[in-house]
Short mmCIF file of C-alpha atoms and ligand atoms in Angstrom, two decimals:
data_model
loop_
_atom_site.label_atom_id
_atom_site.label_comp_id
_atom_site.label_asym_id
_atom_site.label_seq_id
_atom_site.Cartn_x
_atom_site.Cartn_y
_atom_site.Cartn_z
CA UNK A 1 55.93 154.64 -12.51
CA UNK A 2 53.03 155.07 -10.17
CA UNK A 3 52.34 155.29 -6.46
CA UNK A 4 54.25 152.87 -4.28
CA UNK A 5 56.35 151.49 -7.07
CA UNK A 6 59.37 153.79 -6.91
CA UNK A 7 62.52 151.90 -6.14
CA UNK A 8 63.86 152.23 -2.62
CA UNK A 9 66.79 150.50 -1.03
CA UNK A 10 64.77 147.89 0.82
CA UNK A 11 61.58 147.64 -1.16
CA UNK A 12 59.54 144.43 -0.89
CA UNK A 13 60.41 141.58 -3.23
CA UNK A 14 57.12 141.87 -5.13
CA UNK A 15 57.96 145.42 -6.15
CA UNK A 16 61.18 144.22 -7.73
CA UNK A 17 59.26 141.47 -9.55
CA UNK A 18 56.70 144.00 -10.73
CA UNK A 19 59.45 146.27 -12.01
CA UNK A 20 60.92 143.26 -13.81
CA UNK A 21 57.69 142.58 -15.75
CA UNK A 22 58.04 142.12 -19.49
CA UNK A 23 57.10 145.27 -21.40
CA UNK A 24 58.69 144.65 -24.81
CA UNK A 25 57.05 142.42 -27.42
CA UNK A 26 60.37 140.95 -28.52
CA UNK A 27 61.22 139.93 -24.94
CA UNK A 28 57.88 138.18 -24.56
CA UNK A 29 58.25 136.22 -27.79
CA UNK A 30 61.79 135.27 -26.85
CA UNK A 31 60.70 134.11 -23.38
CA UNK A 32 58.06 131.86 -24.97
CA UNK A 33 60.13 130.69 -27.90
CA UNK A 34 57.54 132.00 -30.36
CA UNK A 35 58.80 132.88 -33.81
CA UNK A 36 58.89 136.68 -33.92
CA UNK A 37 57.40 136.66 -37.41
CA UNK A 38 54.42 134.52 -36.45
CA UNK A 39 51.71 136.36 -34.48
CA UNK A 40 51.07 139.80 -35.85
CA UNK A 41 51.40 142.70 -33.47
CA UNK A 42 49.31 145.85 -33.17
CA UNK A 43 52.23 148.19 -32.70
CA UNK A 44 50.12 151.36 -32.87
CA UNK A 45 48.56 150.58 -29.47
CA UNK A 46 51.78 150.01 -27.64
CA UNK A 47 52.11 153.68 -26.76
CA UNK A 48 48.82 154.26 -24.96
CA UNK A 49 48.41 150.68 -23.67
CA UNK A 50 51.76 148.90 -23.70
CA UNK A 51 52.47 145.25 -23.09
CA UNK A 52 52.92 144.46 -19.42
CA UNK A 53 53.15 140.97 -17.93
CA UNK A 54 55.00 139.56 -14.91
CA UNK A 55 57.47 136.78 -15.68
CA UNK A 56 55.78 134.30 -13.31
CA UNK A 57 52.57 134.66 -15.37
CA UNK A 58 54.52 134.12 -18.59
CA UNK A 59 55.88 130.93 -17.03
CA UNK A 60 52.31 129.58 -16.98
CA UNK A 61 51.96 129.98 -20.76
CA UNK A 62 52.65 127.08 -23.12
CA UNK A 63 56.00 127.69 -24.83
CA UNK A 64 55.87 128.09 -28.59
CA UNK A 65 52.06 128.38 -28.74
CA UNK A 66 50.71 131.72 -30.03
CA UNK A 67 47.16 130.48 -29.28
CA UNK A 68 47.86 129.91 -25.61
CA UNK A 69 44.86 131.27 -23.66
CA UNK A 70 47.04 133.32 -21.30
CA UNK A 71 49.18 134.72 -24.10
CA UNK A 72 46.10 135.79 -26.06
CA UNK A 73 44.96 137.94 -23.12
CA UNK A 74 48.05 140.11 -23.14
CA UNK A 75 49.28 140.12 -26.76
CA UNK A 76 48.19 143.16 -28.81
CA UNK A 77 46.78 141.91 -32.10
CA UNK A 78 46.21 144.03 -35.24
CA UNK A 79 42.43 143.77 -34.75
CA UNK A 80 42.83 146.25 -31.87
CA UNK A 81 43.04 148.94 -34.53
CA UNK A 82 39.63 148.07 -35.99
CA UNK A 83 36.95 150.65 -35.45
CA UNK A 84 33.81 148.72 -34.67
CA UNK A 85 30.42 150.44 -34.31
CA UNK A 86 29.14 150.33 -30.75
CA UNK A 87 32.61 150.09 -29.25
CA UNK A 88 33.78 153.28 -27.48
CA UNK A 89 36.25 154.56 -24.91
CA UNK A 90 33.82 154.63 -21.95
CA UNK A 91 31.95 151.35 -22.37
CA UNK A 92 30.14 151.31 -19.04
CA UNK A 93 29.48 155.00 -18.35
CA UNK A 94 32.04 155.35 -15.57
CA UNK A 95 33.17 158.85 -16.45
CA UNK A 96 29.74 160.37 -15.89
CA UNK A 97 29.62 158.85 -12.41
CA UNK A 98 33.13 159.73 -11.29
CA UNK A 99 33.30 161.91 -8.17
CA UNK A 100 36.22 163.45 -6.32
CA UNK A 101 38.82 161.11 -4.88
CA UNK A 102 38.29 158.53 -7.62
CA UNK A 103 34.89 157.48 -6.22
CA UNK A 104 32.36 155.89 -8.59
CA UNK A 105 29.01 155.50 -6.84
CA UNK A 106 26.61 153.66 -9.15
CA UNK A 107 24.93 151.12 -6.90
CA UNK A 108 23.11 151.36 -3.60
CA UNK A 109 25.21 150.86 -0.45
CA UNK A 110 28.52 150.32 -2.21
CA UNK A 111 30.94 152.52 -4.06
CA UNK A 112 34.00 151.78 -6.08
CA UNK A 113 37.27 153.66 -5.61
CA UNK A 114 39.74 154.06 -8.46
CA UNK A 115 42.73 153.66 -6.17
CA UNK A 116 45.46 153.82 -8.79
CA UNK A 117 45.91 153.53 -12.53
CA UNK A 118 48.69 150.98 -12.21
CA UNK A 119 48.24 147.27 -12.91
CA UNK A 120 50.61 144.33 -12.75
CA UNK A 121 49.40 143.18 -16.15
CA UNK A 122 47.83 144.91 -19.13
CA UNK A 123 44.87 142.87 -20.34
CA UNK A 124 44.00 143.67 -23.94
CA UNK A 125 40.22 143.42 -23.34
CA UNK A 126 40.30 145.77 -20.34
CA UNK A 127 37.22 148.00 -20.18
CA UNK A 128 39.29 150.70 -18.50
CA UNK A 129 42.07 150.68 -21.07
CA UNK A 130 41.16 154.23 -22.11
CA UNK A 131 40.36 155.53 -18.62
CA UNK A 132 41.90 158.94 -17.82
CA UNK A 133 43.55 157.75 -14.63
CA UNK A 134 45.64 160.86 -14.22
CA UNK A 135 42.56 162.74 -13.02
CA UNK A 136 41.19 160.10 -10.71
CA UNK A 137 43.68 158.46 -8.44
CA UNK A 138 42.45 158.13 -4.92
CA UNK A 139 45.75 157.25 -3.31
CA UNK A 140 47.15 160.65 -4.24
CA UNK A 141 47.01 163.09 -1.32
CA UNK A 142 46.61 160.41 1.37
CA UNK A 143 43.05 159.51 0.26
CA UNK A 144 41.75 162.83 1.61
CA UNK A 145 39.22 163.49 -1.15
CA UNK A 146 37.95 159.90 -1.10
CA UNK A 147 37.39 159.98 2.65
CA UNK A 148 35.64 163.33 2.35
CA UNK A 149 33.20 161.80 -0.17
CA UNK A 150 32.56 158.84 2.13
CA UNK A 151 31.99 161.16 5.10
CA UNK A 152 29.41 163.04 3.07
CA UNK A 153 27.32 159.93 2.30
CA UNK A 154 26.81 157.45 5.13
CA UNK A 155 24.71 155.21 2.88
CA UNK A 156 27.94 153.74 1.53
CA UNK A 157 28.58 150.70 3.74
CA UNK A 158 30.92 148.87 1.41
CA UNK A 159 34.02 150.38 -0.12
CA UNK A 160 35.43 148.63 -3.17
CA UNK A 161 39.06 149.29 -3.93
CA UNK A 162 39.58 148.97 -7.66
CA UNK A 163 41.69 150.61 -10.34
CA UNK A 164 43.84 149.78 -12.14
CA UNK A 165 44.72 147.32 -9.43
CA UNK A 166 44.70 148.38 -5.78
CA UNK A 167 47.37 145.81 -4.94
CA UNK A 168 49.78 147.68 -7.19
CA UNK A 169 49.89 150.18 -4.30
CA UNK A 170 52.26 149.78 -1.38
CA UNK A 171 50.98 148.26 1.84
CA UNK A 172 51.79 151.50 3.65
CA UNK A 173 49.33 153.38 1.45
CA UNK A 174 46.67 150.68 1.67
CA UNK A 175 46.99 150.35 5.45
CA UNK A 176 46.48 154.10 5.87
CA UNK A 177 43.19 153.83 3.99
CA UNK A 178 42.03 150.67 5.80
CA UNK A 179 42.77 152.34 9.14
CA UNK A 180 40.74 155.38 8.11
CA UNK A 181 37.79 153.17 7.13
CA UNK A 182 38.03 151.30 10.45
CA UNK A 183 37.29 154.52 12.34
CA UNK A 184 34.07 155.15 10.36
CA UNK A 185 31.37 153.09 12.07
CA UNK A 186 28.88 153.12 9.18
CA UNK A 187 31.37 151.34 6.91
CA UNK A 188 31.00 147.59 7.26
CA UNK A 189 32.79 146.00 4.35
CA UNK A 190 36.01 146.43 2.42
CA UNK A 191 36.19 144.80 -0.97
CA UNK A 192 39.26 144.47 -3.19
CA UNK A 193 38.91 143.96 -6.93
CA UNK A 194 42.30 142.64 -7.90
CA UNK A 195 44.04 140.51 -10.50
CA UNK A 196 47.41 140.77 -8.75
CA UNK A 197 47.22 137.59 -6.60
CA UNK A 198 46.67 135.70 -9.89
CA UNK A 199 49.33 137.31 -12.06
CA UNK A 200 51.86 138.10 -9.31
CA UNK A 201 51.10 135.83 -6.31
CA UNK A 202 54.35 136.96 -4.66
CA UNK A 203 52.44 140.19 -3.85
CA UNK A 204 50.62 138.31 -1.09
CA UNK A 205 53.27 138.77 1.58
CA UNK A 206 53.40 139.33 5.33
CA UNK A 207 52.86 143.08 5.12
CA UNK A 208 49.66 142.68 3.08
CA UNK A 209 48.31 139.95 5.34
CA UNK A 210 49.02 142.05 8.45
CA UNK A 211 46.89 145.08 7.55
CA UNK A 212 44.12 142.92 6.10
CA UNK A 213 43.94 140.85 9.27
CA UNK A 214 44.08 143.93 11.49
CA UNK A 215 41.05 145.60 9.89
CA UNK A 216 37.74 145.18 11.73
CA UNK A 217 35.87 145.33 8.42
CA UNK A 218 34.38 142.33 6.72
CA UNK A 219 36.68 141.63 3.78
CA UNK A 220 35.75 140.37 0.33
CA UNK A 221 38.43 139.84 -2.28
CA UNK A 222 37.18 139.50 -5.83
CA UNK A 223 39.95 138.02 -7.95
CA UNK A 224 40.10 138.03 -11.71
CA UNK A 225 41.16 134.83 -13.46
CA UNK A 226 39.83 133.85 -16.86
CA UNK A 227 41.36 130.43 -17.44
CA UNK A 228 42.25 127.42 -15.29
CA UNK A 229 45.89 127.56 -16.43
CA UNK A 230 46.27 130.86 -14.55
CA UNK A 231 45.81 129.07 -11.24
CA UNK A 232 48.97 127.15 -10.35
CA UNK A 233 50.28 126.11 -6.94
CA UNK A 234 51.73 129.56 -6.21
CA UNK A 235 48.30 131.15 -6.79
CA UNK A 236 46.63 128.53 -4.61
CA UNK A 237 49.11 129.30 -1.81
CA UNK A 238 48.42 133.03 -2.16
CA UNK A 239 44.67 132.40 -1.94
CA UNK A 240 45.06 130.21 1.15
CA UNK A 241 47.04 133.03 2.78
CA UNK A 242 44.42 135.61 1.83
CA UNK A 243 41.67 133.46 3.30
CA UNK A 244 43.62 133.23 6.56
CA UNK A 245 42.86 136.94 7.07
CA UNK A 246 39.15 136.12 7.26
CA UNK A 247 38.50 137.35 3.73
CA UNK A 248 35.89 135.77 1.50
CA UNK A 249 37.36 135.00 -1.94
CA UNK A 250 35.36 135.28 -5.15
CA UNK A 251 36.31 135.46 -8.82
CA UNK A 252 35.09 137.45 -11.76
CA UNK A 253 36.00 136.43 -15.28
CA UNK A 254 35.36 137.86 -18.70
CA UNK A 255 34.09 135.61 -21.48
CA UNK A 256 36.74 135.96 -24.19
CA UNK A 257 36.78 134.52 -27.68
CA UNK A 258 39.60 132.02 -28.14
CA UNK A 259 40.50 132.15 -24.44
CA UNK A 260 37.68 130.63 -22.39
CA UNK A 261 34.62 130.42 -24.67
CA UNK A 262 34.00 126.70 -24.24
CA UNK A 263 32.15 124.74 -21.58
CA UNK A 264 35.31 122.73 -20.88
CA UNK A 265 37.35 125.90 -20.25
CA UNK A 266 34.72 127.34 -17.93
CA UNK A 267 34.32 124.07 -16.02
CA UNK A 268 38.07 123.78 -15.58
CA UNK A 269 38.25 127.40 -14.37
CA UNK A 270 35.57 126.76 -11.74
CA UNK A 271 37.33 123.59 -10.55
CA UNK A 272 40.70 125.31 -10.29
CA UNK A 273 39.15 128.23 -8.42
CA UNK A 274 37.57 125.85 -5.93
CA UNK A 275 40.95 124.18 -5.42
CA UNK A 276 42.17 127.62 -4.34
CA UNK A 277 39.15 128.18 -2.08
CA UNK A 278 37.63 130.74 -4.46
CA UNK A 279 34.03 130.68 -5.68
CA UNK A 280 33.07 131.92 -9.14
CA UNK A 281 30.99 135.11 -8.84
CA UNK A 282 30.52 136.86 -12.17
CA UNK A 283 31.16 135.82 -15.75
CA UNK A 284 31.04 139.10 -17.65
CA UNK A 285 30.23 139.30 -21.30
CA UNK A 286 32.67 141.68 -22.92
CA UNK A 287 32.26 145.39 -22.26
CA UNK A 288 32.21 147.14 -25.61
CA UNK A 289 35.47 148.99 -25.32
CA UNK A 290 37.30 150.19 -28.42
CA UNK A 291 40.11 147.83 -29.40
CA UNK A 292 38.58 144.71 -27.85
CA UNK A 293 35.83 143.72 -30.30
CA UNK A 294 37.79 140.70 -31.51
CA UNK A 295 37.32 139.13 -28.06
CA UNK A 296 33.51 139.29 -28.22
CA UNK A 297 31.50 136.11 -27.79
CA UNK A 298 27.87 136.11 -28.91
CA UNK A 299 25.21 136.00 -26.21
CA UNK A 300 23.87 132.85 -27.85
CA UNK A 301 27.21 131.08 -27.32
CA UNK A 302 27.38 132.43 -23.77
CA UNK A 303 23.95 131.03 -23.01
CA UNK A 304 24.82 127.62 -24.44
CA UNK A 305 27.97 127.49 -22.30
CA UNK A 306 25.98 128.45 -19.21
CA UNK A 307 23.37 125.76 -19.79
CA UNK A 308 26.02 123.10 -20.29
CA UNK A 309 27.98 124.32 -17.27
CA UNK A 310 24.92 124.19 -15.04
CA UNK A 311 24.23 120.64 -16.21
CA UNK A 312 27.76 119.60 -15.34
CA UNK A 313 28.73 121.35 -12.10
CA UNK A 314 27.25 121.95 -8.65
CA UNK A 315 25.39 125.25 -8.45
CA UNK A 316 28.07 126.98 -6.40
CA UNK A 317 30.57 126.50 -9.24
CA UNK A 318 28.33 128.20 -11.80
CA UNK A 319 29.03 131.95 -12.10
CA UNK A 320 26.35 134.53 -12.85
CA UNK A 321 26.42 135.63 -16.46
CA UNK A 322 26.23 139.43 -16.42
CA UNK A 323 26.50 142.48 -18.58
CA UNK A 324 27.18 145.94 -17.25
CA UNK A 325 24.67 148.35 -18.74
CA UNK A 326 25.26 152.05 -18.07
CA UNK A 327 22.50 153.57 -15.96
CA UNK A 328 21.18 150.29 -14.50
CA UNK A 329 21.00 149.90 -10.68
CA UNK A 330 23.04 146.68 -10.74
CA UNK A 331 24.89 144.41 -13.10
CA UNK A 332 22.32 142.90 -15.44
CA UNK A 333 22.00 139.12 -15.22
CA UNK A 334 21.55 137.56 -18.62
CA UNK A 335 19.00 134.79 -18.83
CA UNK A 336 20.05 131.42 -20.17
C1 LIG B 1 30.55 146.32 -10.61
C2 LIG B 1 30.51 147.51 -9.72
C3 LIG B 1 30.24 147.40 -8.35
C4 LIG B 1 30.02 146.07 -7.68
O1 LIG B 1 28.84 145.47 -8.03
P1 LIG B 1 28.41 144.12 -7.33
O2 LIG B 1 27.24 143.64 -8.10
O3 LIG B 1 28.09 144.45 -5.91
O4 LIG B 1 29.58 143.19 -7.39
C5 LIG B 1 30.15 148.54 -7.61
N1 LIG B 1 30.34 149.76 -8.15
C6 LIG B 1 30.61 149.91 -9.45
C7 LIG B 1 30.80 151.26 -10.00
C8 LIG B 1 30.72 148.80 -10.28
O5 LIG B 1 31.02 148.95 -11.58
S1 LIG B 2 44.21 143.81 -14.27
FE1 LIG B 2 42.07 144.51 -14.48
S2 LIG B 2 42.19 146.76 -14.60
FE2 LIG B 2 44.27 145.94 -15.00
S3 LIG B 2 44.40 145.75 -17.24
FE3 LIG B 2 43.70 143.75 -16.46
S4 LIG B 2 41.45 143.86 -16.55
FE4 LIG B 2 42.22 145.97 -16.70
#
């Protein structure tokens, strides 16, 4: 297991829940009451990208329904084995941009830090599912290399903790980094890219809220929820707590075939996010990562959904439809 997750005598409750996540296909099917023979499984991918899903997220899936939109996001299907032209292991050109300390500096004024390779959930469409995390984990060595990179380039005013999922790290590790950023006057903003408050809301505990509140930096937390059913009362409570630290909450979603590729699903997602005090930020079309082609939604469908969404909801509930194109100076907004 990775940084911060090793069992200790008095570890936080969330770490025990994370360790208790379902990692065996048979356990997941049993928990949902799905006939083991029914949905086919891509067993060949379980070694390099195993199943991983916290039990509280499983509890939000519809029992007995192999087409449940949350289940589809984490269940390895045989189509993962398909080799599809145009789909590769480094879909967005991250590896060419990777510096020491896990820093990826693609865009002006902000840089992304691969804090850890660990996640609370393994999403089958993940664009970093093939990422060589072993070489790039910032939290190793007390963030020394990452801080050295930031000290060498004062144009970086916003540090984005990503991964993997930064909230898979312990609060001790995260607080050390936040403290170090606080002492660097040219750094203004700390951003977290995290799916953990959605899939394991118990992670949002007193220790997390304490170091977030203590930081002088402006805080932006970009969550990742793809479907309204992911946002239950426990997630809403976690978001309310996160906002109490002064953080601005946004969401990025991925447009996924069979999961959220209808106007109704997107409208419901936006409404549920707002109920949690979260505004939709980006709706990504799928990054072309090997093993995920079966999730792709055509740009034509995406544009139709966007037009219908804009006709239905207030502007602040309409996300920006974007594609990440390697080499571009920002995410590319797709016209609709
Ligand atoms: C997506 C991304 C960002 C953040 O981009 P915003 O448009 O500011 O949300 C920053 N760095 C990297 C490497 C990214 O991939
Ligand atoms: S939580 Fe994010 S980084 Fe982790 S598997 Fe899911 S999409 Fe990928």
